[in-house]
mmCIF file of C-alpha atoms and ligand atoms in Angstrom:
data_model
loop_
_atom_site.group_PDB
_atom_site.id
_atom_site.type_symbol
_atom_site.label_atom_id
_atom_site.label_comp_id
_atom_site.label_asym_id
_atom_site.label_seq_id
_atom_site.Cartn_x
_atom_site.Cartn_y
_atom_site.Cartn_z
ATOM 1 C CA MET V 1 71.367 -16.459 15.729
ATOM 2 C CA THR V 2 70.460 -14.894 18.842
ATOM 3 C CA CYS V 3 73.044 -13.358 21.782
ATOM 4 C CA CYS V 4 72.439 -12.979 25.279
ATOM 5 C CA ARG V 5 71.881 -8.888 25.755
ATOM 6 C CA VAL V 6 73.931 -9.502 28.575
ATOM 7 C CA CYS V 7 77.005 -11.543 28.302
ATOM 8 C CA GLY V 8 76.800 -12.186 24.294
ATOM 9 C CA THR V 9 76.250 -15.992 24.491
ATOM 10 C CA LYS V 10 74.199 -18.030 21.579
ATOM 11 C CA ILE V 11 70.627 -18.392 23.471
ATOM 12 C CA GLU V 12 68.130 -20.607 22.094
ATOM 13 C CA ALA V 13 63.956 -20.074 22.825
ATOM 14 C CA PHE V 14 63.084 -23.143 24.525
ATOM 15 C CA MET V 15 59.435 -22.460 23.944
ATOM 16 C CA SER V 16 57.380 -19.756 22.191
ATOM 17 C CA PHE V 17 53.842 -18.427 23.121
ATOM 18 C CA GLY V 18 53.173 -18.005 19.613
ATOM 19 C CA ALA V 19 52.392 -14.548 17.695
ATOM 20 C CA MET V 20 51.758 -12.144 20.573
ATOM 21 C CA PRO V 21 50.290 -8.702 19.955
ATOM 22 C CA ILE V 22 51.741 -5.409 22.041
ATOM 23 C CA ALA V 23 50.711 -6.405 25.899
ATOM 24 C CA ASN V 24 49.168 -2.837 26.652
ATOM 25 C CA GLY V 25 47.487 -2.606 22.875
ATOM 26 C CA PHE V 26 43.960 -2.049 24.059
ATOM 27 C CA LEU V 27 41.970 -1.441 20.554
ATOM 28 C CA SER V 28 39.026 0.094 19.296
ATOM 29 C CA PRO V 29 36.407 -2.036 17.147
ATOM 30 C CA ASP V 30 38.004 -0.057 13.772
ATOM 31 C CA GLU V 31 41.238 -0.475 14.368
ATOM 32 C CA ILE V 32 40.853 -4.377 14.373
ATOM 33 C CA GLY V 33 43.333 -5.238 11.145
ATOM 34 C CA GLY V 34 45.715 -2.937 11.827
ATOM 35 C CA GLU V 35 47.319 -5.131 14.929
ATOM 36 C CA TYR V 36 51.232 -5.748 15.507
ATOM 37 C CA PHE V 37 52.212 -9.047 15.992
ATOM 38 C CA PHE V 38 55.678 -10.255 17.705
ATOM 39 C CA GLU V 39 56.613 -13.516 18.672
ATOM 40 C CA LEU V 40 57.151 -14.257 22.082
ATOM 41 C CA ALA V 41 59.610 -16.739 23.073
ATOM 42 C CA PRO V 42 61.761 -16.978 26.107
ATOM 43 C CA ALA V 43 65.182 -18.009 26.391
ATOM 44 C CA PHE V 44 67.837 -18.718 29.695
ATOM 45 C CA CYS V 45 71.414 -18.126 28.591
ATOM 46 C CA ASP V 46 73.788 -20.671 29.765
ATOM 47 C CA GLY V 47 76.465 -18.184 30.328
ATOM 48 C CA CYS V 48 75.138 -15.856 33.171
ATOM 49 C CA GLY V 49 71.950 -17.528 33.301
ATOM 50 C CA MET V 50 69.754 -14.502 32.709
ATOM 51 C CA PHE V 51 65.752 -15.655 31.910
ATOM 52 C CA GLN V 52 65.216 -12.949 28.570
ATOM 53 C CA LEU V 53 62.739 -12.741 25.531
ATOM 54 C CA ILE V 54 64.320 -13.475 22.436
ATOM 55 C CA ASP V 55 62.605 -10.410 20.383
ATOM 56 C CA GLN V 56 60.880 -7.336 22.159
ATOM 57 C CA PRO V 57 59.466 -5.127 19.543
ATOM 58 C CA ALA V 58 60.655 -1.390 19.034
ATOM 59 C CA PRO V 59 59.748 0.863 22.319
ATOM 60 C CA GLU V 60 58.064 3.388 20.096
ATOM 61 C CA LYS V 61 55.531 0.091 19.371
ATOM 62 C CA MET V 62 55.544 -0.783 22.922
ATOM 63 C CA PHE V 63 55.311 3.280 24.389
ATOM 64 C CA HIS V 64 52.685 4.788 22.308
ATOM 65 C CA GLU V 65 51.210 8.627 22.959
ATOM 66 C CA ASN V 66 48.018 7.345 25.095
ATOM 67 C CA TYR V 67 49.972 4.736 26.966
ATOM 68 C CA ALA V 68 49.886 6.500 30.559
ATOM 69 C CA PHE V 69 50.254 4.230 33.442
ATOM 70 C CA TYR V 70 50.430 6.249 36.767
ATOM 71 C CA SER V 71 52.022 4.314 39.786
ATOM 72 C CA SER V 72 50.026 6.392 42.734
ATOM 73 C CA THR V 73 46.263 4.963 41.470
ATOM 74 C CA SER V 74 47.136 2.231 43.732
ATOM 75 C CA ARG V 75 47.066 2.640 47.609
ATOM 76 C CA HIS V 76 48.795 -0.978 48.229
ATOM 77 C CA MET V 77 51.994 0.286 45.819
ATOM 78 C CA GLN V 78 51.936 3.893 47.800
ATOM 79 C CA THR V 79 52.351 2.019 51.304
ATOM 80 C CA HIS V 80 54.966 -0.116 49.407
ATOM 81 C CA PHE V 81 57.436 2.438 48.393
ATOM 82 C CA LYS V 82 56.771 4.486 51.534
ATOM 83 C CA ASP V 83 58.340 1.677 53.109
ATOM 84 C CA PHE V 84 60.588 1.255 50.004
ATOM 85 C CA ALA V 85 62.183 4.315 50.953
ATOM 86 C CA GLY V 86 62.380 4.303 54.474
ATOM 87 C CA MET V 87 64.368 1.428 54.003
ATOM 88 C CA VAL V 88 66.763 3.356 52.369
ATOM 89 C CA ILE V 89 66.794 6.572 54.666
ATOM 90 C CA GLN V 90 67.603 4.107 57.620
ATOM 91 C CA ARG V 91 70.040 1.839 56.086
ATOM 92 C CA VAL V 92 72.083 3.725 53.489
ATOM 93 C CA PHE V 93 71.378 7.349 54.555
ATOM 94 C CA ALA V 94 72.336 6.816 58.254
ATOM 95 C CA GLY V 95 75.496 8.853 59.292
ATOM 96 C CA ARG V 96 75.527 10.412 55.868
ATOM 97 C CA THR V 97 75.857 14.312 55.309
ATOM 98 C CA ASP V 98 73.483 15.095 52.111
ATOM 99 C CA PRO V 99 73.123 12.284 51.000
ATOM 100 C CA PHE V 100 71.505 12.155 47.660
ATOM 101 C CA VAL V 101 68.947 9.969 45.822
ATOM 102 C CA VAL V 102 68.505 9.342 42.461
ATOM 103 C CA GLU V 103 65.499 7.083 40.814
ATOM 104 C CA LEU V 104 65.416 5.580 37.365
ATOM 105 C CA GLY V 105 61.845 5.299 36.046
ATOM 106 C CA SER V 106 60.315 7.426 38.479
ATOM 107 C CA ASN V 107 56.868 7.641 37.196
ATOM 108 C CA ASP V 108 54.714 9.943 38.717
ATOM 109 C CA GLY V 109 56.937 10.383 41.941
ATOM 110 C CA ILE V 110 54.973 7.339 43.706
ATOM 111 C CA MET V 111 58.751 6.838 45.629
ATOM 112 C CA LEU V 112 60.299 10.072 45.344
ATOM 113 C CA ARG V 113 57.864 11.955 47.720
ATOM 114 C CA ASN V 114 58.786 10.333 50.327
ATOM 115 C CA PHE V 115 62.154 11.913 50.082
ATOM 116 C CA LYS V 116 61.543 15.334 49.003
ATOM 117 C CA GLU V 117 58.898 15.326 51.756
ATOM 118 C CA ALA V 118 61.692 14.447 54.324
ATOM 119 C CA GLY V 119 64.055 16.912 52.743
ATOM 120 C CA TYR V 120 66.303 15.198 50.800
ATOM 121 C CA LEU V 121 68.236 15.652 47.922
ATOM 122 C CA HIS V 122 66.894 13.489 44.902
ATOM 123 C CA LEU V 123 66.346 13.288 41.058
ATOM 124 C CA GLY V 124 63.713 11.420 39.084
ATOM 125 C CA VAL V 125 65.181 10.150 35.956
ATOM 126 C CA GLU V 126 61.172 9.277 33.761
ATOM 127 C CA PRO V 127 61.298 9.065 30.004
ATOM 128 C CA SER V 128 57.599 9.707 30.031
ATOM 129 C CA SER V 129 57.106 12.993 29.999
ATOM 130 C CA ASN V 130 53.219 12.690 30.696
ATOM 131 C CA VAL V 131 53.841 11.049 34.243
ATOM 132 C CA ALA V 132 57.231 13.028 34.667
ATOM 133 C CA ASP V 133 54.693 15.989 34.678
ATOM 134 C CA VAL V 134 52.913 15.020 37.487
ATOM 135 C CA ALA V 135 56.020 14.245 39.493
ATOM 136 C CA ARG V 136 57.177 17.780 38.309
ATOM 137 C CA GLU V 137 53.599 19.495 39.853
ATOM 138 C CA GLN V 138 54.757 18.211 43.222
ATOM 139 C CA GLY V 139 58.085 19.638 43.128
ATOM 140 C CA ILE V 140 59.853 16.437 42.897
ATOM 141 C CA ARG V 141 63.112 17.092 40.628
ATOM 142 C CA THR V 142 62.597 14.763 37.429
ATOM 143 C CA ILE V 143 64.477 14.931 34.167
ATOM 144 C CA SER V 144 62.799 12.951 31.074
ATOM 145 C CA GLU V 145 65.544 11.228 29.274
ATOM 146 C CA PHE V 146 67.011 7.553 29.035
ATOM 147 C CA PHE V 147 69.573 6.570 31.393
ATOM 148 C CA ASN V 148 72.675 5.801 30.732
ATOM 149 C CA LEU V 149 76.627 6.184 30.630
ATOM 150 C CA GLU V 150 76.282 9.959 29.326
ATOM 151 C CA LEU V 151 73.303 10.818 31.349
ATOM 152 C CA ALA V 152 75.041 9.748 34.512
ATOM 153 C CA LYS V 153 78.125 12.040 33.508
ATOM 154 C CA LYS V 154 75.763 15.320 32.903
ATOM 155 C CA ILE V 155 74.369 13.982 36.983
ATOM 156 C CA VAL V 156 77.439 13.367 38.218
ATOM 157 C CA ALA V 157 78.888 16.850 36.539
ATOM 158 C CA GLU V 158 75.518 18.952 38.088
ATOM 159 C CA HIS V 159 74.688 16.935 41.241
ATOM 160 C CA GLY V 160 77.559 14.997 42.174
ATOM 161 C CA HIS V 161 77.680 11.083 43.032
ATOM 162 C CA ALA V 162 74.929 9.401 44.386
ATOM 163 C CA ASP V 163 74.614 7.806 47.932
ATOM 164 C CA ALA V 164 71.905 5.542 46.215
ATOM 165 C CA VAL V 165 70.447 4.452 43.036
ATOM 166 C CA LEU V 166 66.971 2.900 43.185
ATOM 167 C CA SER V 167 64.271 1.493 40.321
ATOM 168 C CA ALA V 168 61.079 -0.206 40.883
ATOM 169 C CA ASN V 169 60.075 -2.290 38.080
ATOM 170 C CA VAL V 170 61.801 -0.646 35.101
ATOM 171 C CA MET V 171 64.908 -2.549 35.105
ATOM 172 C CA CYS V 172 63.708 -5.595 33.699
ATOM 173 C CA HIS V 173 62.404 -3.375 30.539
ATOM 174 C CA ILE V 174 65.611 -2.078 29.715
ATOM 175 C CA PRO V 175 67.192 -3.826 26.660
ATOM 176 C CA ASP V 176 70.561 -2.130 26.955
ATOM 177 C CA ILE V 177 71.068 -3.564 30.928
ATOM 178 C CA ASN V 178 75.125 -3.231 29.972
ATOM 179 C CA GLY V 179 74.439 0.387 29.203
ATOM 180 C CA VAL V 180 72.406 1.096 32.638
ATOM 181 C CA ALA V 181 74.803 -0.844 34.428
ATOM 182 C CA ALA V 182 77.812 0.955 33.574
ATOM 183 C CA GLY V 183 76.090 4.709 34.226
ATOM 184 C CA ILE V 184 74.752 3.306 37.639
ATOM 185 C CA ALA V 185 78.757 2.028 38.530
ATOM 186 C CA TYR V 186 79.428 5.692 37.174
ATOM 187 C CA LEU V 187 76.287 7.383 38.846
ATOM 188 C CA LEU V 188 77.138 5.542 42.594
ATOM 189 C CA LYS V 189 79.596 6.964 44.898
ATOM 190 C CA LYS V 190 82.345 4.241 45.967
ATOM 191 C CA ASP V 191 80.297 3.269 48.772
ATOM 192 C CA GLY V 192 76.911 3.973 47.623
ATOM 193 C CA VAL V 193 74.706 1.804 47.093
ATOM 194 C CA LEU V 194 71.736 0.211 44.490
ATOM 195 C CA MET V 195 68.696 -0.928 45.482
ATOM 196 C CA PHE V 196 66.164 -2.254 43.002
ATOM 197 C CA GLU V 197 62.935 -4.726 42.609
ATOM 198 C CA ASP V 198 61.595 -6.544 39.509
ATOM 199 C CA PRO V 199 59.395 -10.022 39.100
ATOM 200 C CA TYR V 200 61.410 -13.062 40.662
ATOM 201 C CA LEU V 201 62.077 -15.793 38.233
ATOM 202 C CA GLY V 202 62.009 -18.171 41.276
ATOM 203 C CA SER V 203 58.641 -17.150 41.796
ATOM 204 C CA MET V 204 57.622 -17.271 38.319
ATOM 205 C CA ILE V 205 58.830 -20.781 37.885
ATOM 206 C CA GLU V 206 57.637 -22.196 41.294
ATOM 207 C CA LYS V 207 54.201 -20.642 40.709
ATOM 208 C CA THR V 208 53.772 -21.271 36.436
ATOM 209 C CA SER V 209 52.849 -17.710 36.557
ATOM 210 C CA TYR V 210 54.041 -17.338 32.780
ATOM 211 C CA ASP V 211 51.567 -14.290 32.613
ATOM 212 C CA GLN V 212 54.795 -12.422 34.100
ATOM 213 C CA ILE V 213 56.227 -12.832 30.397
ATOM 214 C CA TYR V 214 55.202 -10.386 28.164
ATOM 215 C CA ASP V 215 56.811 -7.666 25.999
ATOM 216 C CA GLU V 216 57.879 -5.296 28.499
ATOM 217 C CA HIS V 217 59.710 -7.367 30.552
ATOM 218 C CA VAL V 218 62.696 -8.164 28.424
ATOM 219 C CA PHE V 219 64.053 -9.802 31.474
ATOM 220 C CA ILE V 220 63.157 -11.972 34.189
ATOM 221 C CA PHE V 221 66.129 -11.743 36.732
ATOM 222 C CA SER V 222 67.114 -13.663 39.710
ATOM 223 C CA GLY V 223 69.917 -13.181 42.252
ATOM 224 C CA THR V 224 72.560 -15.689 39.581
ATOM 225 C CA SER V 225 71.674 -13.158 36.784
ATOM 226 C CA VAL V 226 71.834 -9.931 38.373
ATOM 227 C CA GLY V 227 74.729 -10.639 40.614
ATOM 228 C CA ALA V 228 76.394 -11.535 36.528
ATOM 229 C CA ALA V 229 75.112 -8.882 34.883
ATOM 230 C CA PHE V 230 75.894 -6.167 37.623
ATOM 231 C CA GLY V 231 79.138 -7.599 38.323
ATOM 232 C CA ARG V 232 80.139 -7.112 35.487
ATOM 233 C CA HIS V 233 80.349 -3.334 36.223
ATOM 234 C CA GLY V 234 82.025 -3.653 39.671
ATOM 235 C CA LEU V 235 78.726 -4.071 41.234
ATOM 236 C CA GLU V 236 78.480 -7.027 43.863
ATOM 237 C CA LEU V 237 75.407 -8.208 45.433
ATOM 238 C CA ILE V 238 75.244 -7.228 49.082
ATOM 239 C CA ASP V 239 71.682 -8.057 49.846
ATOM 240 C CA LEU V 240 68.308 -9.925 48.694
ATOM 241 C CA LEU V 241 65.165 -8.967 49.834
ATOM 242 C CA PRO V 242 62.075 -10.823 48.543
ATOM 243 C CA GLN V 243 58.754 -8.929 48.235
ATOM 244 C CA THR V 244 55.421 -10.008 48.063
ATOM 245 C CA THR V 245 54.375 -7.705 45.039
ATOM 246 C CA HIS V 246 53.284 -8.378 42.024
ATOM 247 C CA GLY V 247 53.209 -12.124 42.596
ATOM 248 C CA GLY V 248 56.905 -12.427 43.845
ATOM 249 C CA SER V 249 59.398 -9.643 43.186
ATOM 250 C CA MET V 250 62.945 -9.694 44.721
ATOM 251 C CA ARG V 251 64.544 -6.389 45.915
ATOM 252 C CA TYR V 252 68.510 -6.270 44.582
ATOM 253 C CA VAL V 253 70.831 -4.667 46.893
ATOM 254 C CA LEU V 254 74.201 -4.103 45.329
ATOM 255 C CA ALA V 255 77.700 -1.968 45.946
ATOM 256 C CA PRO V 256 80.835 -1.543 44.180
ATOM 257 C CA LYS V 257 82.871 -4.362 45.212
ATOM 258 C CA GLY V 258 83.864 -4.498 48.651
ATOM 259 C CA SER V 259 82.685 -1.541 49.935
ATOM 260 C CA HIS V 260 79.702 -2.976 52.384
ATOM 261 C CA PRO V 261 79.492 -6.504 54.074
ATOM 262 C CA ILE V 262 77.503 -9.091 52.719
ATOM 263 C CA SER V 263 74.384 -10.216 53.922
ATOM 264 C CA PRO V 264 73.861 -13.615 54.531
ATOM 265 C CA ASN V 265 70.796 -13.536 53.067
ATOM 266 C CA VAL V 266 72.929 -13.803 49.634
ATOM 267 C CA SER V 267 74.300 -17.017 49.639
ATOM 268 C CA MET V 268 71.353 -18.272 51.205
ATOM 269 C CA ILE V 269 68.818 -17.167 48.314
ATOM 270 C CA LEU V 270 71.950 -17.729 45.699
ATOM 271 C CA GLU V 271 71.957 -21.492 46.983
ATOM 272 C CA LYS V 272 68.191 -22.091 46.923
ATOM 273 C CA GLU V 273 68.095 -20.707 43.083
ATOM 274 C CA ARG V 274 70.914 -23.435 42.117
ATOM 275 C CA ALA V 275 68.524 -26.257 44.662
ATOM 276 C CA GLN V 276 65.573 -24.694 42.603
ATOM 277 C CA GLY V 277 67.353 -25.398 39.190
ATOM 278 C CA LEU V 278 67.345 -22.107 37.622
ATOM 279 C CA HIS V 279 70.987 -22.643 36.202
ATOM 280 C CA GLN V 280 69.707 -26.035 34.203
ATOM 281 C CA PRO V 281 67.989 -26.166 30.383
ATOM 282 C CA GLU V 282 65.475 -29.018 32.512
ATOM 283 C CA THR V 283 64.120 -26.537 35.020
ATOM 284 C CA TYR V 284 62.525 -24.632 31.900
ATOM 285 C CA ALA V 285 61.494 -28.004 29.846
ATOM 286 C CA ALA V 286 59.251 -28.407 33.094
ATOM 287 C CA PHE V 287 58.012 -25.047 33.404
ATOM 288 C CA LYS V 288 57.151 -25.201 29.596
ATOM 289 C CA ALA V 289 55.470 -28.391 30.021
ATOM 290 C CA ASN V 290 53.465 -26.956 32.813
ATOM 291 C CA CYS V 291 52.640 -23.728 30.960
ATOM 292 C CA GLU V 292 50.941 -26.116 28.658
ATOM 293 C CA GLN V 293 49.054 -28.207 31.119
ATOM 294 C CA SER V 294 48.064 -24.959 33.075
ATOM 295 C CA ARG V 295 46.843 -23.581 29.329
ATOM 296 C CA SER V 296 44.590 -27.016 28.330
ATOM 297 C CA ASP V 297 43.035 -27.209 32.272
ATOM 298 C CA LEU V 298 41.881 -23.310 31.948
ATOM 299 C CA VAL V 299 40.296 -23.588 28.819
ATOM 300 C CA GLY V 300 38.595 -26.966 29.656
ATOM 301 C CA LEU V 301 37.615 -25.230 32.561
ATOM 302 C CA LEU V 302 35.508 -22.065 30.887
ATOM 303 C CA ARG V 303 34.557 -24.611 27.995
ATOM 304 C CA SER V 304 32.794 -26.877 30.444
ATOM 305 C CA LEU V 305 31.612 -24.049 31.959
ATOM 306 C CA LYS V 306 30.237 -22.568 28.984
ATOM 307 C CA GLU V 307 28.443 -25.659 27.932
ATOM 308 C CA GLN V 308 26.334 -25.253 31.246
ATOM 309 C CA GLY V 309 25.422 -22.085 30.476
ATOM 310 C CA LYS V 310 27.487 -20.386 32.979
ATOM 311 C CA ARG V 311 28.079 -16.241 32.714
ATOM 312 C CA VAL V 312 31.914 -16.176 32.831
ATOM 313 C CA VAL V 313 33.368 -12.453 32.708
ATOM 314 C CA GLY V 314 37.205 -11.718 33.572
ATOM 315 C CA TYR V 315 38.379 -9.292 35.920
ATOM 316 C CA ALA V 316 41.254 -6.914 35.356
ATOM 317 C CA ALA V 317 42.465 -6.561 31.825
ATOM 318 C CA THR V 318 46.235 -6.638 32.578
ATOM 319 C CA SER V 319 49.439 -6.549 30.269
ATOM 320 C CA LYS V 320 49.844 -9.735 31.769
ATOM 321 C CA SER V 321 46.437 -10.792 30.961
ATOM 322 C CA THR V 322 47.931 -10.558 27.230
ATOM 323 C CA THR V 323 49.592 -13.549 27.478
ATOM 324 C CA VAL V 324 47.328 -15.646 28.783
ATOM 325 C CA THR V 325 44.495 -15.208 26.264
ATOM 326 C CA ASN V 326 46.226 -15.162 23.468
ATOM 327 C CA TYR V 327 48.861 -17.909 24.446
ATOM 328 C CA CYS V 328 45.638 -20.181 25.477
ATOM 329 C CA GLY V 329 43.086 -18.587 22.751
ATOM 330 C CA ILE V 330 40.576 -17.226 25.089
ATOM 331 C CA GLY V 331 38.208 -14.943 23.037
ATOM 332 C CA PRO V 332 34.709 -13.474 23.335
ATOM 333 C CA ASP V 333 33.359 -16.918 23.076
ATOM 334 C CA LEU V 334 34.828 -18.190 26.219
ATOM 335 C CA ILE V 335 34.610 -14.755 27.947
ATOM 336 C CA GLU V 336 31.666 -12.730 27.914
ATOM 337 C CA TYR V 337 33.489 -8.935 28.830
ATOM 338 C CA ILE V 338 36.829 -8.047 31.170
ATOM 339 C CA SER V 339 35.766 -5.414 33.457
ATOM 340 C CA ASP V 340 38.209 -3.040 34.482
ATOM 341 C CA THR V 341 38.472 0.253 36.167
ATOM 342 C CA THR V 342 40.895 2.179 33.560
ATOM 343 C CA PRO V 343 39.159 4.887 31.877
ATOM 344 C CA ILE V 344 41.415 4.361 28.613
ATOM 345 C CA LYS V 345 40.849 0.915 28.600
ATOM 346 C CA GLN V 346 36.943 0.541 28.689
ATOM 347 C CA GLY V 347 35.047 0.056 25.203
ATOM 348 C CA LYS V 348 38.261 -0.835 23.799
ATOM 349 C CA LEU V 349 39.047 -4.678 22.939
ATOM 350 C CA THR V 350 41.754 -6.302 24.736
ATOM 351 C CA PRO V 351 44.800 -6.963 22.354
ATOM 352 C CA GLY V 352 44.724 -10.235 20.090
ATOM 353 C CA THR V 353 41.511 -11.428 21.235
ATOM 354 C CA HIS V 354 39.188 -8.743 21.030
ATOM 355 C CA ILE V 355 37.098 -9.718 23.912
ATOM 356 C CA PRO V 356 35.363 -5.947 25.334
ATOM 357 C CA VAL V 357 36.495 -4.222 28.203
ATOM 358 C CA LYS V 358 33.832 -2.420 30.212
ATOM 359 C CA PRO V 359 33.267 -0.169 33.089
ATOM 360 C CA TYR V 360 33.820 -1.647 36.274
ATOM 361 C CA GLU V 361 29.928 -0.660 36.855
ATOM 362 C CA THR V 362 29.070 -3.656 34.333
ATOM 363 C CA PHE V 363 30.668 -6.212 36.433
ATOM 364 C CA GLN V 364 28.413 -4.805 39.532
ATOM 365 C CA GLU V 365 24.933 -4.340 37.890
ATOM 366 C CA LYS V 366 24.645 -7.820 36.386
ATOM 367 C CA MET V 367 27.233 -9.791 38.044
ATOM 368 C CA PRO V 368 28.146 -13.286 36.209
ATOM 369 C CA ASP V 369 28.534 -16.792 37.695
ATOM 370 C CA TYR V 370 32.248 -16.711 36.989
ATOM 371 C CA ALA V 371 34.700 -14.477 37.239
ATOM 372 C CA LEU V 372 38.628 -15.021 36.319
ATOM 373 C CA LEU V 373 41.089 -13.129 38.290
ATOM 374 C CA PHE V 374 43.350 -12.378 35.653
ATOM 375 C CA ALA V 375 44.834 -9.619 38.772
ATOM 376 C CA TRP V 376 45.406 -12.809 40.643
ATOM 377 C CA ASN V 377 48.590 -10.959 42.537
ATOM 378 C CA HIS V 378 45.862 -8.552 44.188
ATOM 379 C CA ALA V 379 43.756 -11.882 44.865
ATOM 380 C CA VAL V 380 43.644 -10.554 48.740
ATOM 381 C CA GLU V 381 42.127 -7.142 48.460
ATOM 382 C CA ILE V 382 40.313 -8.057 45.156
ATOM 383 C CA PHE V 383 38.317 -11.212 47.129
ATOM 384 C CA GLU V 384 37.770 -8.591 50.481
ATOM 385 C CA LYS V 385 36.403 -5.700 48.142
ATOM 386 C CA GLU V 386 34.633 -8.570 46.398
ATOM 387 C CA GLN V 387 32.205 -9.639 48.879
ATOM 388 C CA ILE V 388 28.784 -9.008 47.519
ATOM 389 C CA PHE V 389 29.796 -11.126 44.167
ATOM 390 C CA LYS V 390 30.464 -13.963 46.938
ATOM 391 C CA ALA V 391 27.629 -13.280 48.780
ATOM 392 C CA LYS V 392 25.291 -13.894 45.561
ATOM 393 C CA GLY V 393 26.655 -16.884 44.698
ATOM 394 C CA GLY V 394 29.546 -15.891 42.519
ATOM 395 C CA LYS V 395 32.469 -17.666 42.086
ATOM 396 C CA TRP V 396 36.499 -16.694 41.406
ATOM 397 C CA ILE V 397 38.889 -18.955 38.692
ATOM 398 C CA THR V 398 42.296 -18.703 39.277
ATOM 399 C CA PHE V 399 45.074 -19.910 36.714
ATOM 400 C CA VAL V 400 48.116 -19.490 40.043
ATOM 401 C CA PRO V 401 49.822 -21.567 40.991
ATOM 402 C CA GLN V 402 47.057 -23.854 39.516
ATOM 403 C CA VAL V 403 44.147 -23.979 37.472
ATOM 404 C CA GLY V 404 41.239 -23.815 39.668
ATOM 405 C CA ILE V 405 37.592 -22.579 40.938
ATOM 406 C CA VAL V 406 38.555 -20.563 44.574
ATOM 407 C CA GLU V 407 36.458 -22.202 46.817
HETATM 408 ZN ZN1 ZN I 501 74.533 -14.433 29.280
#
């Protein structure tokens, strides 16, 4: 029997994506045979509304030594976090003396840099020491530990309570959400504010963007489930702010119960979630059917292009593409290679399906007839960058919200 990680209610998977390798486990040809697989199966909790994975691989399987994702490599994300920090300064720090901000999973300091530059007291908590070192080299105060109540007590003893606790694309990775919420509730001042953002369940259901589901994303949050999870620790939603990042995210704003006025956005979005049926099993049965349809449409399209003798490659080897290629059974027979700009992935094979990952230059030198856009959430930027591909007659294939050729 599996129990909800938040409230302990018995949960059962409503579908399975099958045996799945580690989403970021790109491997060399000589590592074939030693791959680790687990069953990727999501569940929805009737008790608290939390969407979660039944099983998650052990952390040491997911975050091996050469795992290094540096947030600051994307200029788009730099702007996004500058705006996020600006909002905190304006909305939370106004009228406060020497406000103190803590960020959980601060990565290479992409967000905290903005607080440091404006002269604010800040502290990053980043367990991956290789990325934390990059932040420290820039003078951003960072500790490399896992956040929980014990660490919260240590931080308070040393620096005092925090005016703001922030995180981005981190909270949904942490299985012990109760431990983290208890730590945050302790760390915050009585009128402190917690703001975090993660991929949004409402967007995923709406777009059938099932590629949000992979090992690291143990939860996909909604306003309803976040309100319930943090409510257990005395925090309440005071605002909900939809974001366009990662194909549809939500910024959750919470504070100790009764300490802040509640924005009308909260009841509006919770009502929208009810209308969308995020609390009903039927919604997940429909999502499952939509995933199956998407799979058969995508495989059907790739097979038909193959029969016509067309060259098809993948564009961007992401964690998300691991779910798509494995669930759909798309291997090198249907996709010649996947082009990616990340040096560490080049020359390797995709997890589970073993499609070669080649440098971006390969795509530029011999452009294919079709490119399957795995990074569909960056479609606007990519289409703008790849105008030559289009001018040469190249066509894009997308699968979110529907499988098709982009005209
Ligand atoms: Zn639950």
